[in-house]
Structure formats: structure tokens, C-alpha cells
Coordinates of C-alpha atoms in Angstrom, one line a residue:
X1 CA 0.0 0.0 0.0
X2 CA 1.4 3.3 -1.0
X3 CA 1.5 6.2 1.4
X4 CA 2.2 8.8 -1.2
X5 CA 2.4 12.3 0.3
X6 CA 0.2 15.0 -1.1
X7 CA 2.3 17.9 -2.2
X8 CA 1.5 21.5 -2.7
X9 CA 3.6 24.6 -2.6
X10 CA 2.9 25.5 1.0
X11 CA 3.9 22.0 2.2
X12 CA 7.1 22.3 0.2
X13 CA 7.9 25.7 1.7
X14 CA 7.1 24.6 5.2
X15 CA 9.5 21.6 4.8
X16 CA 12.1 24.0 3.4
X17 CA 11.6 26.4 6.4
X18 CA 12.0 23.5 8.9
X19 CA 15.2 22.4 7.1
X20 CA 16.5 25.9 7.1
X21 CA 16.1 26.2 10.9
X22 CA 17.7 22.8 11.4
X23 CA 20.6 23.0 9.0
X24 CA 20.9 26.7 8.1
X25 CA 19.4 28.7 5.2
X26 CA 22.4 28.3 3.0
X27 CA 22.4 24.5 3.1
X28 CA 18.7 24.1 2.0
X29 CA 18.5 22.4 -1.4
X30 CA 15.7 21.0 -3.5
X31 CA 17.1 17.5 -2.9
X32 CA 17.0 17.9 0.8
X33 CA 13.4 19.2 0.7
X34 CA 12.4 16.3 -1.4
X35 CA 14.1 13.9 1.0
X36 CA 12.3 15.5 3.9
X37 CA 9.0 15.1 2.2
X38 CA 9.8 11.5 1.1
X39 CA 9.5 12.2 -2.6
X40 CA 11.9 12.4 -5.5
X41 CA 13.2 15.9 -6.3
X42 CA 11.5 16.0 -9.8
X43 CA 8.2 15.9 -8.0
X44 CA 8.9 19.4 -6.6
X45 CA 9.0 20.8 -10.1
X46 CA 5.3 20.2 -10.4
X47 CA 4.9 23.0 -7.8
X48 CA 8.1 25.1 -8.1
X49 CA 10.2 26.1 -11.1
X50 CA 13.4 25.6 -9.3
X51 CA 15.6 26.7 -6.4
X52 CA 15.1 30.5 -7.1
X53 CA 11.4 30.0 -6.6
X54 CA 12.0 28.0 -3.4
X55 CA 14.2 30.8 -2.1
X56 CA 11.6 33.5 -3.0
X57 CA 8.9 31.4 -1.4
X58 CA 10.9 31.1 1.8
X59 CA 11.4 34.9 1.9
X60 CA 7.6 35.5 1.4
X61 CA 6.8 32.8 4.1
X62 CA 9.2 34.5 6.5
X63 CA 7.8 38.0 5.9
X64 CA 4.2 36.7 6.2
X65 CA 5.1 35.1 9.6
X66 CA 6.8 38.2 10.8
X67 CA 3.9 40.3 9.7
X68 CA 1.5 38.1 11.6
X69 CA 3.6 38.2 14.7
X70 CA 3.9 41.9 14.9
X71 CA 0.4 42.6 13.7
X72 CA -0.9 40.3 16.5
X73 CA 1.3 42.0 19.0
X74 CA 0.0 45.4 18.0
X75 CA -3.7 44.5 18.1
X76 CA -5.6 46.5 20.8
X77 CA -2.6 48.7 21.5
X78 CA -1.7 52.1 20.4
X79 CA 1.3 54.5 20.3
X80 CA 4.2 53.5 22.5
X81 CA 2.4 50.3 23.8
X82 CA 2.0 49.1 20.2
X83 CA 5.5 49.9 19.2
X84 CA 6.9 48.2 22.3
X85 CA 4.8 45.1 21.6
X86 CA 6.0 45.2 18.0
X87 CA 9.6 45.4 19.1
X88 CA 9.3 42.4 21.4
X89 CA 7.4 40.4 18.9
X90 CA 10.1 41.3 16.3
X91 CA 12.9 40.0 18.5
X92 CA 11.0 36.9 19.5
X93 CA 10.4 36.1 15.8
X94 CA 14.1 36.5 15.0
X95 CA 15.2 34.4 18.0
X96 CA 12.7 31.6 17.2
X97 CA 13.3 31.7 13.5
X98 CA 16.9 32.8 12.9
X99 CA 17.2 31.3 9.5
X100 CA 13.9 32.7 8.2
X101 CA 15.0 36.0 9.6
X102 CA 18.0 35.8 7.4
X103 CA 15.7 35.2 4.4
X104 CA 14.0 38.5 5.3
X105 CA 17.3 40.3 5.2
X106 CA 17.7 39.5 1.5
X107 CA 14.4 41.4 0.8
X108 CA 16.1 44.1 -1.4
X109 CA 17.3 41.3 -3.7
X110 CA 13.8 40.0 -4.5
X111 CA 11.9 41.4 -7.4
X112 CA 8.9 39.1 -6.9
X113 CA 5.7 41.1 -6.4
X114 CA 4.5 38.6 -3.7
X115 CA 7.7 39.1 -1.6
X116 CA 7.6 42.9 -2.2
X117 CA 3.9 43.0 -1.0
X118 CA 4.7 40.9 2.1
X119 CA 7.6 43.1 3.0
X120 CA 5.6 46.3 2.6
X121 CA 2.8 44.8 4.8
X122 CA 5.3 44.6 7.6
X123 CA 6.3 48.3 7.3
X124 CA 2.7 49.4 6.8
X125 CA 1.9 48.2 10.4
X126 CA 4.5 50.6 11.7
X127 CA 3.1 53.5 9.6
X128 CA -0.4 52.7 11.0
X129 CA 0.9 52.7 14.6
X130 CA 2.7 56.0 13.9
X131 CA -0.5 57.8 12.7
X132 CA -1.5 59.2 16.2
X133 CA 1.9 61.0 16.5
X134 CA 1.0 63.1 13.4
X135 CA 4.5 63.1 12.0
X136 CA 5.0 64.2 8.4
X137 CA 5.5 61.3 6.0
X138 CA 9.2 62.1 5.8
X139 CA 9.6 62.2 9.6
X140 CA 7.7 59.0 10.0
X141 CA 10.0 57.4 7.5
X142 CA 13.0 58.6 9.4
X143 CA 11.7 57.3 12.7
X144 CA 10.6 53.9 11.3
X145 CA 14.0 53.4 9.6
X146 CA 15.8 54.2 12.8
X147 CA 13.5 52.0 14.9
X148 CA 13.9 49.0 12.6
X149 CA 17.6 49.6 12.4
X150 CA 17.9 49.7 16.2
X151 CA 16.0 46.5 16.6
X152 CA 17.9 44.7 13.8
X153 CA 21.2 45.9 15.0
X154 CA 20.6 44.6 18.5
X155 CA 19.2 41.3 17.3
X156 CA 22.1 40.8 14.9
X157 CA 24.7 41.5 17.5
X158 CA 22.9 39.2 19.9
X159 CA 22.7 36.4 17.3
X160 CA 26.4 36.8 16.6
X161 CA 27.2 36.2 20.3
X162 CA 28.3 39.7 21.3
X163 CA 26.2 39.8 24.5
X164 CA 27.7 36.8 26.3
X165 CA 28.8 38.7 29.4
X166 CA 26.8 38.2 32.5
X167 CA 27.1 41.6 34.0
X168 CA 23.9 42.9 32.5
X169 CA 20.7 41.0 31.5
X170 CA 20.3 41.0 27.7
X171 CA 16.5 41.2 27.9
X172 CA 16.8 44.3 30.1
X173 CA 19.3 45.8 27.6
X174 CA 16.8 45.3 24.8
X175 CA 14.0 46.7 26.9
X176 CA 16.0 49.8 27.6
X177 CA 17.0 50.2 23.9
X178 CA 13.3 50.2 23.0
X179 CA 12.2 52.4 25.8
X180 CA 14.9 55.0 25.1
X181 CA 14.2 55.0 21.4
X182 CA 10.5 55.5 22.0
X183 CA 11.2 58.3 24.4
X184 CA 12.2 60.4 21.5
X185 CA 8.6 60.3 20.1
X186 CA 6.3 63.2 20.7
X187 CA 2.9 63.9 19.4
X188 CA 2.9 66.6 16.8
X189 CA 0.0 69.0 16.7
X190 CA -1.7 69.3 13.3

């Protein structure tokens, strides 16, 4: 009796994401994904055109998961509370999915409209949370760029092992980074 596995693009991407987290994003191949799914690699070509599409799909999956995480964190919150929740959800996502997070960092390389839209959805959440501050579009862009850069910088240094000392709690350091960055926000009068 055959136990042939039913394949679709999402199943393939989920298997690739699991492999990436286990073995590293750079070591994921179509052959490994096929082996994980218990099929021959040519079967994958019924759903993907090749490795580039797999890579693009992983980036979109990662962005969609990040979008969901920060959107859920922001729900029911506003202003500083929403931005703080987003910051902690962002770090949690990166820590729990370090290889998918790396796929997100390749975002500028992707020309795929699905990846572009998923990436813009993540940033749109920040613009929505910034609305009550009444910043000009340009000032909102400056703040959001700085905010994302601060979060990413901390997360990247942490991932690289720079915060191994035990003199200060890393979680507390991140909390202070977020708090201090948000303390620069003021509500602009229209």
C-alpha cells in the first residue's frame, strides 16, 4: 500500500523552512526538501520552477510570519504600547526563526511582487501605529528606519554572540533600547 504524500507549494515551503532552521538557510536544497517530504526531487518541479522560486517562497513565508507576529502584538494597543509590543514580537520572531529572519534580510534582492507586498505589509503596520503621532511622512519614514535599524542591530549582535557577558541582562538591555528609542517620540500638533 502506497502512502504517497500529497504535495502543494505550502507543504514544500514549510518543509524547506524546517530544514533551514535545522541546518541553516544556506544549506537548503531541492534534494534535501524532497528527501524531507519523502518524494523524488523531480516531484517538486510540479509546484516550483526551481531553487530560485523556493528561495523566493521562503522569503515570502518569513515575511508573512513576521507580519502576523507583529500585527498580533499590536492589536488592541496604540502608540508606545503598540511599538513596544512590536519590538518584542520582532525580537521573539528573530530568535525563534533565525534562518527565516536571514531570508527576510535578503528582501532588497527580491523582485517578486509577492515578496515585495509581504515586505511592505510589515512596514505598513509601523506606519499605522505612527499615525497618532501626526508626523509628516518624511519624519515618520526617518523614525521607522531608525526604529527598525535599532531592533535589527541589537538582534544581529545578539545572534552573533556579542552579549555573552553576565554583567547585565540582555533582555533588560533590549527593553532599555526600545524604551529610550520610543522616548524620542512626541505627538505633533496638526
